[in-house]
Amino acid sequence: MSAQAQMRALLDQLMGTARDGDETRQRVKFTDDRVCKSHLLDCCPHDILAGTRMDLGECTKIHDLALRADYEIASKERDLFFELDAMDHLESFIAECDRRTELAKKRLAETQEEISAEVSAKAEKVHELNEDIGKLLAKAEQLGAEGNVDESQKILMEVEKVRAKKKEAEEEYRNSMPASSFQQQKLRVCEVCSAYLGLHDNDRRLADHFGGKLHLGFIQIREKLDQLRKMVAEKQEKRNQDRLRRREEREREERMGRRSGSKNRDRRRSRSRDRRRRRSRSASREKRKSRSRSRERDRHRRHRSRSRSHSRGHRRGSRDRSSKHKKEVWTIRK
């Protein structure tokens, strides 16, 4: 990659797809199904194992550092839950690698000479010490490359101690089986990367294996898978708690709504009773007023009737007295 291409990739990684206003690059969003979610989380096996014996070639999905930058910016604002997609991808990849490891173990068991359980245990111990030596040498080389010479020297001293243990284990293994069988290369499959390891491999070969890009790449993938599993479990637990909290809040609101509705119904019923009472009181008052007016009218009619009767009696008496007086006057005149 040229210096210009490296600079362009660095800008993409830092600023995303919109760094130079190129709208054609923005047509594919990081949320698109065609984009590799493992790449966005920097754990795609196609990237990690590139250039190794198990190079997988180009990924079938889109890899773009600018899209990764867009994702990192967006993930700070909201949870996109891409970890689940990446976890599924890595789990299927690791499951396939573990399947190949088991097949390799079966082939070795079929091709290599059968040995007793005691001898097999001693050979296994030599293999484990070889792994320890290889890991320590790889770590010492890494520290030396970083300039931490003192720590590198300490690890090399530990390597010497493990070498002494390995020499004793090899001696026990040699004494437990015939010399012809001991000279045969006993192989073992690496549990991490499925590579073959020999019982008599020298320190350089062990350091190259355990410090190599293939073995370290598989360690990185397996560690990333463990991290994703923890993250997914934590987020699922958080999501379940949020869902449960929302459900409890919804049920509490419904209970409050029912109580409020019951109170409102009670208020409406109370108002209805009050209105009925007021109407009943008003009707009673109207009835009383009506009866009172009726009695007043009756009294008034009786009074008027008595007044008329009295007036008629008075007029009749007056007429009688007048006629009597007239009769008396007429009698006198005669």
Short mmCIF file of N, CA and C in Angstrom, two decimals, residues 165-297:
data_model
loop_
_atom_site.label_atom_id
_atom_site.label_comp_id
_atom_site.label_asym_id
_atom_site.label_seq_id
_atom_site.Cartn_x
_atom_site.Cartn_y
_atom_site.Cartn_z
N LYS A 165 12.97 -28.56 33.39
CA LYS A 165 11.83 -29.46 33.63
C LYS A 165 11.53 -30.30 32.40
N LYS A 166 11.65 -29.70 31.23
CA LYS A 166 11.39 -30.43 30.00
C LYS A 166 12.41 -31.55 29.81
N LYS A 167 13.67 -31.26 30.14
CA LYS A 167 14.72 -32.28 30.00
C LYS A 167 14.42 -33.49 30.88
N GLU A 168 13.95 -33.22 32.11
CA GLU A 168 13.60 -34.32 33.01
C GLU A 168 12.39 -35.09 32.48
N ALA A 169 11.41 -34.38 31.95
CA ALA A 169 10.23 -35.04 31.42
C ALA A 169 10.58 -35.88 30.19
N GLU A 170 11.46 -35.37 29.33
CA GLU A 170 11.88 -36.14 28.16
C GLU A 170 12.64 -37.40 28.58
N GLU A 171 13.45 -37.29 29.64
CA GLU A 171 14.19 -38.45 30.12
C GLU A 171 13.23 -39.53 30.63
N GLU A 172 12.20 -39.10 31.35
CA GLU A 172 11.20 -40.07 31.83
C GLU A 172 10.47 -40.71 30.65
N TYR A 173 10.15 -39.90 29.66
CA TYR A 173 9.44 -40.42 28.49
C TYR A 173 10.32 -41.40 27.71
N ARG A 174 11.61 -41.07 27.57
CA ARG A 174 12.53 -41.94 26.84
C ARG A 174 12.68 -43.29 27.55
N ASN A 175 12.76 -43.25 28.87
CA ASN A 175 12.95 -44.49 29.62
C ASN A 175 11.71 -45.37 29.66
N SER A 176 10.55 -44.80 29.32
CA SER A 176 9.31 -45.58 29.40
C SER A 176 8.96 -46.31 28.12
N MET A 177 9.78 -46.16 27.04
CA MET A 177 9.45 -46.82 25.78
C MET A 177 10.74 -47.18 25.02
N PRO A 178 10.64 -48.09 24.06
CA PRO A 178 11.84 -48.50 23.31
C PRO A 178 12.45 -47.34 22.54
N ALA A 179 13.76 -47.48 22.28
CA ALA A 179 14.47 -46.41 21.59
C ALA A 179 13.95 -46.19 20.19
N SER A 180 13.55 -47.26 19.50
CA SER A 180 13.04 -47.12 18.13
C SER A 180 11.75 -46.30 18.10
N SER A 181 10.92 -46.53 19.08
CA SER A 181 9.67 -45.79 19.13
C SER A 181 9.89 -44.34 19.56
N PHE A 182 10.90 -44.13 20.42
CA PHE A 182 11.16 -42.77 20.90
C PHE A 182 11.62 -41.86 19.77
N GLN A 183 12.35 -42.43 18.78
CA GLN A 183 12.87 -41.62 17.69
C GLN A 183 11.77 -41.14 16.75
N GLN A 184 10.59 -41.79 16.79
CA GLN A 184 9.50 -41.34 15.94
C GLN A 184 8.95 -40.00 16.43
N GLN A 185 8.65 -39.17 15.50
CA GLN A 185 8.12 -37.85 15.84
C GLN A 185 6.67 -37.98 16.31
N LYS A 186 6.44 -37.68 17.57
CA LYS A 186 5.10 -37.71 18.11
C LYS A 186 4.48 -36.33 17.94
N LEU A 187 3.39 -36.29 17.20
CA LEU A 187 2.75 -35.02 16.89
C LEU A 187 1.57 -34.77 17.83
N ARG A 188 1.23 -33.51 17.92
CA ARG A 188 0.09 -33.09 18.71
C ARG A 188 -0.57 -31.91 18.00
N VAL A 189 -1.88 -31.82 18.11
CA VAL A 189 -2.62 -30.73 17.47
C VAL A 189 -2.78 -29.59 18.47
N CYS A 190 -2.41 -28.38 18.03
CA CYS A 190 -2.58 -27.19 18.88
C CYS A 190 -4.06 -26.93 19.09
N GLU A 191 -4.46 -26.80 20.34
CA GLU A 191 -5.87 -26.59 20.66
C GLU A 191 -6.37 -25.21 20.24
N VAL A 192 -5.45 -24.28 20.01
CA VAL A 192 -5.85 -22.91 19.68
C VAL A 192 -6.03 -22.72 18.19
N CYS A 193 -5.02 -23.16 17.39
CA CYS A 193 -5.04 -22.86 15.96
C CYS A 193 -5.04 -24.09 15.06
N SER A 194 -5.09 -25.29 15.64
CA SER A 194 -5.16 -26.55 14.89
C SER A 194 -3.87 -26.90 14.16
N ALA A 195 -2.79 -26.21 14.45
CA ALA A 195 -1.50 -26.55 13.83
C ALA A 195 -0.90 -27.78 14.52
N TYR A 196 0.00 -28.49 13.79
CA TYR A 196 0.66 -29.66 14.35
C TYR A 196 1.92 -29.24 15.09
N LEU A 197 2.11 -29.80 16.27
CA LEU A 197 3.31 -29.56 17.07
C LEU A 197 4.01 -30.90 17.32
N GLY A 198 5.35 -30.90 17.18
CA GLY A 198 6.12 -32.12 17.40
C GLY A 198 6.65 -32.20 18.81
N LEU A 199 6.75 -33.45 19.28
CA LEU A 199 7.27 -33.65 20.64
C LEU A 199 8.72 -33.20 20.75
N HIS A 200 9.48 -33.32 19.65
CA HIS A 200 10.92 -32.99 19.67
C HIS A 200 11.22 -31.66 18.99
N ASP A 201 10.23 -30.80 18.86
CA ASP A 201 10.47 -29.48 18.26
C ASP A 201 11.44 -28.68 19.12
N ASN A 202 12.35 -27.97 18.43
CA ASN A 202 13.30 -27.14 19.19
C ASN A 202 12.64 -25.83 19.62
N ASP A 203 13.39 -25.08 20.40
CA ASP A 203 12.84 -23.84 20.97
C ASP A 203 12.49 -22.82 19.89
N ARG A 204 13.30 -22.77 18.84
CA ARG A 204 13.03 -21.80 17.76
C ARG A 204 11.71 -22.10 17.07
N ARG A 205 11.50 -23.38 16.82
CA ARG A 205 10.24 -23.77 16.18
C ARG A 205 9.06 -23.47 17.09
N LEU A 206 9.20 -23.72 18.38
CA LEU A 206 8.11 -23.43 19.33
C LEU A 206 7.85 -21.93 19.43
N ALA A 207 8.93 -21.14 19.48
CA ALA A 207 8.76 -19.68 19.57
C ALA A 207 8.10 -19.13 18.31
N ASP A 208 8.49 -19.68 17.15
CA ASP A 208 7.87 -19.23 15.90
C ASP A 208 6.39 -19.56 15.86
N HIS A 209 6.05 -20.71 16.42
CA HIS A 209 4.63 -21.08 16.41
C HIS A 209 3.81 -20.22 17.37
N PHE A 210 4.22 -20.18 18.64
CA PHE A 210 3.42 -19.48 19.65
C PHE A 210 3.50 -17.96 19.51
N GLY A 211 4.53 -17.47 18.86
CA GLY A 211 4.62 -16.03 18.61
C GLY A 211 4.23 -15.65 17.21
N GLY A 212 3.77 -16.63 16.42
CA GLY A 212 3.44 -16.38 15.04
C GLY A 212 2.07 -15.72 14.88
N LYS A 213 1.86 -15.17 13.70
CA LYS A 213 0.62 -14.42 13.43
C LYS A 213 -0.60 -15.32 13.47
N LEU A 214 -0.43 -16.59 13.03
CA LEU A 214 -1.57 -17.50 13.00
C LEU A 214 -2.05 -17.81 14.42
N HIS A 215 -1.13 -18.22 15.30
CA HIS A 215 -1.51 -18.58 16.66
C HIS A 215 -2.04 -17.36 17.42
N LEU A 216 -1.34 -16.24 17.31
CA LEU A 216 -1.79 -15.03 18.00
C LEU A 216 -3.13 -14.53 17.44
N GLY A 217 -3.33 -14.73 16.13
CA GLY A 217 -4.60 -14.33 15.54
C GLY A 217 -5.76 -15.15 16.10
N PHE A 218 -5.54 -16.44 16.26
CA PHE A 218 -6.60 -17.27 16.85
C PHE A 218 -6.83 -16.91 18.31
N ILE A 219 -5.77 -16.59 19.03
CA ILE A 219 -5.95 -16.13 20.42
C ILE A 219 -6.79 -14.86 20.44
N GLN A 220 -6.49 -13.94 19.54
CA GLN A 220 -7.25 -12.69 19.47
C GLN A 220 -8.73 -12.96 19.16
N ILE A 221 -8.98 -13.86 18.21
CA ILE A 221 -10.38 -14.17 17.84
C ILE A 221 -11.11 -14.81 19.01
N ARG A 222 -10.45 -15.77 19.69
CA ARG A 222 -11.10 -16.45 20.82
C ARG A 222 -11.34 -15.49 21.99
N GLU A 223 -10.38 -14.62 22.26
CA GLU A 223 -10.57 -13.64 23.34
C GLU A 223 -11.69 -12.66 22.98
N LYS A 224 -11.72 -12.24 21.71
CA LYS A 224 -12.78 -11.33 21.28
C LYS A 224 -14.14 -12.00 21.38
N LEU A 225 -14.20 -13.29 21.08
CA LEU A 225 -15.46 -14.01 21.19
C LEU A 225 -15.93 -14.06 22.64
N ASP A 226 -15.00 -14.29 23.56
CA ASP A 226 -15.36 -14.29 24.99
C ASP A 226 -15.88 -12.91 25.42
N GLN A 227 -15.22 -11.85 24.94
CA GLN A 227 -15.67 -10.50 25.28
C GLN A 227 -17.07 -10.23 24.72
N LEU A 228 -17.30 -10.66 23.47
CA LEU A 228 -18.62 -10.43 22.87
C LEU A 228 -19.70 -11.19 23.61
N ARG A 229 -19.40 -12.40 24.05
CA ARG A 229 -20.39 -13.18 24.81
C ARG A 229 -20.77 -12.46 26.10
N LYS A 230 -19.77 -11.93 26.79
CA LYS A 230 -20.05 -11.19 28.02
C LYS A 230 -20.86 -9.93 27.72
N MET A 231 -20.46 -9.20 26.67
CA MET A 231 -21.17 -7.96 26.32
C MET A 231 -22.62 -8.25 25.93
N VAL A 232 -22.83 -9.30 25.14
CA VAL A 232 -24.19 -9.64 24.71
C VAL A 232 -25.03 -10.06 25.91
N ALA A 233 -24.43 -10.86 26.81
CA ALA A 233 -25.17 -11.28 28.00
C ALA A 233 -25.54 -10.08 28.87
N GLU A 234 -24.59 -9.14 29.05
CA GLU A 234 -24.87 -7.95 29.85
C GLU A 234 -25.96 -7.09 29.20
N LYS A 235 -25.87 -6.90 27.88
CA LYS A 235 -26.86 -6.07 27.20
C LYS A 235 -28.23 -6.74 27.19
N GLN A 236 -28.25 -8.06 27.01
CA GLN A 236 -29.54 -8.75 27.07
C GLN A 236 -30.15 -8.65 28.46
N GLU A 237 -29.30 -8.77 29.49
CA GLU A 237 -29.80 -8.64 30.86
C GLU A 237 -30.33 -7.22 31.09
N LYS A 238 -29.58 -6.24 30.59
CA LYS A 238 -30.03 -4.86 30.74
C LYS A 238 -31.33 -4.63 29.98
N ARG A 239 -31.41 -5.18 28.76
CA ARG A 239 -32.63 -5.03 27.97
C ARG A 239 -33.82 -5.70 28.67
N ASN A 240 -33.58 -6.89 29.24
CA ASN A 240 -34.67 -7.57 29.96
C ASN A 240 -35.11 -6.77 31.18
N GLN A 241 -34.13 -6.18 31.89
CA GLN A 241 -34.48 -5.36 33.05
C GLN A 241 -35.27 -4.13 32.63
N ASP A 242 -34.84 -3.47 31.52
CA ASP A 242 -35.58 -2.31 31.02
C ASP A 242 -36.99 -2.70 30.60
N ARG A 243 -37.10 -3.87 29.93
CA ARG A 243 -38.42 -4.33 29.51
C ARG A 243 -39.30 -4.62 30.71
N LEU A 244 -38.70 -5.25 31.75
CA LEU A 244 -39.47 -5.55 32.96
C LEU A 244 -39.88 -4.26 33.67
N ARG A 245 -38.95 -3.28 33.70
CA ARG A 245 -39.27 -2.01 34.35
C ARG A 245 -40.39 -1.28 33.60
N ARG A 246 -40.32 -1.30 32.26
CA ARG A 246 -41.39 -0.66 31.49
C ARG A 246 -42.73 -1.36 31.71
N ARG A 247 -42.68 -2.69 31.80
CA ARG A 247 -43.92 -3.43 32.04
C ARG A 247 -44.50 -3.08 33.41
N GLU A 248 -43.62 -3.00 34.43
CA GLU A 248 -44.10 -2.64 35.77
C GLU A 248 -44.67 -1.23 35.78
N GLU A 249 -43.98 -0.30 35.07
CA GLU A 249 -44.50 1.07 35.00
C GLU A 249 -45.85 1.10 34.29
N ARG A 250 -45.96 0.31 33.20
CA ARG A 250 -47.23 0.27 32.48
C ARG A 250 -48.35 -0.31 33.35
N GLU A 251 -48.02 -1.38 34.09
CA GLU A 251 -49.04 -1.96 34.97
C GLU A 251 -49.41 -0.99 36.09
N ARG A 252 -48.39 -0.27 36.62
CA ARG A 252 -48.68 0.72 37.66
C ARG A 252 -49.56 1.83 37.12
N GLU A 253 -49.27 2.28 35.90
CA GLU A 253 -50.10 3.32 35.29
C GLU A 253 -51.52 2.81 35.06
N GLU A 254 -51.62 1.53 34.65
CA GLU A 254 -52.96 0.97 34.45
C GLU A 254 -53.72 0.89 35.76
N ARG A 255 -53.02 0.47 36.83
CA ARG A 255 -53.68 0.44 38.14
C ARG A 255 -54.10 1.83 38.57
N MET A 256 -53.19 2.80 38.38
CA MET A 256 -53.55 4.18 38.73
C MET A 256 -54.72 4.66 37.88
N GLY A 257 -54.71 4.26 36.58
CA GLY A 257 -55.81 4.66 35.72
C GLY A 257 -57.13 4.04 36.17
N ARG A 258 -57.05 2.75 36.59
CA ARG A 258 -58.27 2.13 37.08
C ARG A 258 -58.76 2.80 38.35
N ARG A 259 -57.80 3.10 39.26
CA ARG A 259 -58.20 3.81 40.48
C ARG A 259 -58.78 5.18 40.15
N SER A 260 -58.11 5.88 39.24
CA SER A 260 -58.62 7.19 38.85
C SER A 260 -59.99 7.06 38.20
N GLY A 261 -60.15 6.03 37.35
CA GLY A 261 -61.44 5.81 36.73
C GLY A 261 -62.51 5.48 37.75
N SER A 262 -62.11 4.67 38.75
CA SER A 262 -63.08 4.35 39.82
C SER A 262 -63.46 5.61 40.59
N LYS A 263 -62.44 6.44 40.88
CA LYS A 263 -62.74 7.69 41.58
C LYS A 263 -63.63 8.59 40.73
N ASN A 264 -63.34 8.64 39.44
CA ASN A 264 -64.17 9.46 38.56
C ASN A 264 -65.60 8.94 38.52
N ARG A 265 -65.72 7.59 38.44
CA ARG A 265 -67.08 7.02 38.46
C ARG A 265 -67.79 7.35 39.76
N ASP A 266 -67.02 7.24 40.88
CA ASP A 266 -67.63 7.59 42.18
C ASP A 266 -68.06 9.05 42.19
N ARG A 267 -67.18 9.92 41.63
CA ARG A 267 -67.54 11.34 41.58
C ARG A 267 -68.80 11.55 40.73
N ARG A 268 -68.81 10.87 39.54
CA ARG A 268 -69.98 11.02 38.68
C ARG A 268 -71.25 10.51 39.37
N ARG A 269 -71.09 9.36 40.05
CA ARG A 269 -72.25 8.84 40.77
C ARG A 269 -72.68 9.78 41.87
N SER A 270 -71.71 10.35 42.59
CA SER A 270 -72.04 11.29 43.65
C SER A 270 -72.73 12.52 43.08
N ARG A 271 -72.21 13.02 41.95
CA ARG A 271 -72.84 14.18 41.32
C ARG A 271 -74.27 13.83 40.87
N SER A 272 -74.41 12.60 40.31
CA SER A 272 -75.76 12.19 39.88
C SER A 272 -76.71 12.12 41.06
N ARG A 273 -76.22 11.53 42.17
CA ARG A 273 -77.07 11.49 43.36
C ARG A 273 -77.42 12.90 43.84
N ASP A 274 -76.41 13.80 43.82
CA ASP A 274 -76.67 15.17 44.25
C ASP A 274 -77.70 15.83 43.34
N ARG A 275 -77.53 15.61 42.01
CA ARG A 275 -78.51 16.20 41.10
C ARG A 275 -79.90 15.64 41.33
N ARG A 276 -79.97 14.30 41.51
CA ARG A 276 -81.29 13.72 41.78
C ARG A 276 -81.88 14.27 43.07
N ARG A 277 -81.04 14.41 44.11
CA ARG A 277 -81.54 14.98 45.37
C ARG A 277 -82.02 16.42 45.17
N ARG A 278 -81.20 17.20 44.43
CA ARG A 278 -81.62 18.59 44.19
C ARG A 278 -82.91 18.64 43.40
N ARG A 279 -82.98 17.77 42.35
CA ARG A 279 -84.23 17.74 41.59
C ARG A 279 -85.41 17.31 42.46
N SER A 280 -85.17 16.29 43.32
CA SER A 280 -86.23 15.83 44.22
C SER A 280 -86.65 16.94 45.17
N ARG A 281 -85.66 17.65 45.74
CA ARG A 281 -85.99 18.75 46.64
C ARG A 281 -86.74 19.85 45.91
N SER A 282 -86.25 20.14 44.69
CA SER A 282 -86.92 21.18 43.91
C SER A 282 -88.35 20.77 43.59
N ALA A 283 -88.52 19.47 43.21
CA ALA A 283 -89.88 19.00 42.91
C ALA A 283 -90.75 19.06 44.16
N SER A 284 -90.18 18.71 45.32
CA SER A 284 -90.95 18.77 46.57
C SER A 284 -91.35 20.21 46.88
N ARG A 285 -90.39 21.12 46.67
CA ARG A 285 -90.73 22.52 46.91
C ARG A 285 -91.82 22.99 45.97
N GLU A 286 -91.69 22.58 44.70
CA GLU A 286 -92.72 22.97 43.73
C GLU A 286 -94.08 22.41 44.11
N LYS A 287 -94.05 21.13 44.58
CA LYS A 287 -95.32 20.54 45.01
C LYS A 287 -95.90 21.30 46.19
N ARG A 288 -95.03 21.61 47.15
CA ARG A 288 -95.52 22.37 48.31
C ARG A 288 -96.04 23.72 47.89
N LYS A 289 -95.30 24.39 47.00
CA LYS A 289 -95.77 25.68 46.51
C LYS A 289 -97.09 25.54 45.78
N SER A 290 -97.17 24.47 44.97
CA SER A 290 -98.42 24.27 44.23
C SER A 290 -99.59 24.02 45.18
N ARG A 291 -99.35 23.17 46.21
CA ARG A 291 -100.41 22.92 47.18
C ARG A 291 -100.77 24.20 47.94
N SER A 292 -99.70 24.99 48.25
CA SER A 292 -99.96 26.25 48.95
C SER A 292 -100.77 27.20 48.09
N ARG A 293 -100.38 27.30 46.79
CA ARG A 293 -101.16 28.17 45.89
C ARG A 293 -102.59 27.67 45.74
N SER A 294 -102.70 26.34 45.70
CA SER A 294 -104.03 25.76 45.58
C SER A 294 -104.89 26.10 46.80
N ARG A 295 -104.29 25.98 47.99
CA ARG A 295 -105.02 26.34 49.21
C ARG A 295 -105.37 27.82 49.23
N GLU A 296 -104.41 28.63 48.78
CA GLU A 296 -104.69 30.07 48.73
C GLU A 296 -105.85 30.37 47.81
N ARG A 297 -105.84 29.71 46.65
CA ARG A 297 -106.95 29.92 45.71
C ARG A 297 -108.27 29.48 46.31
#
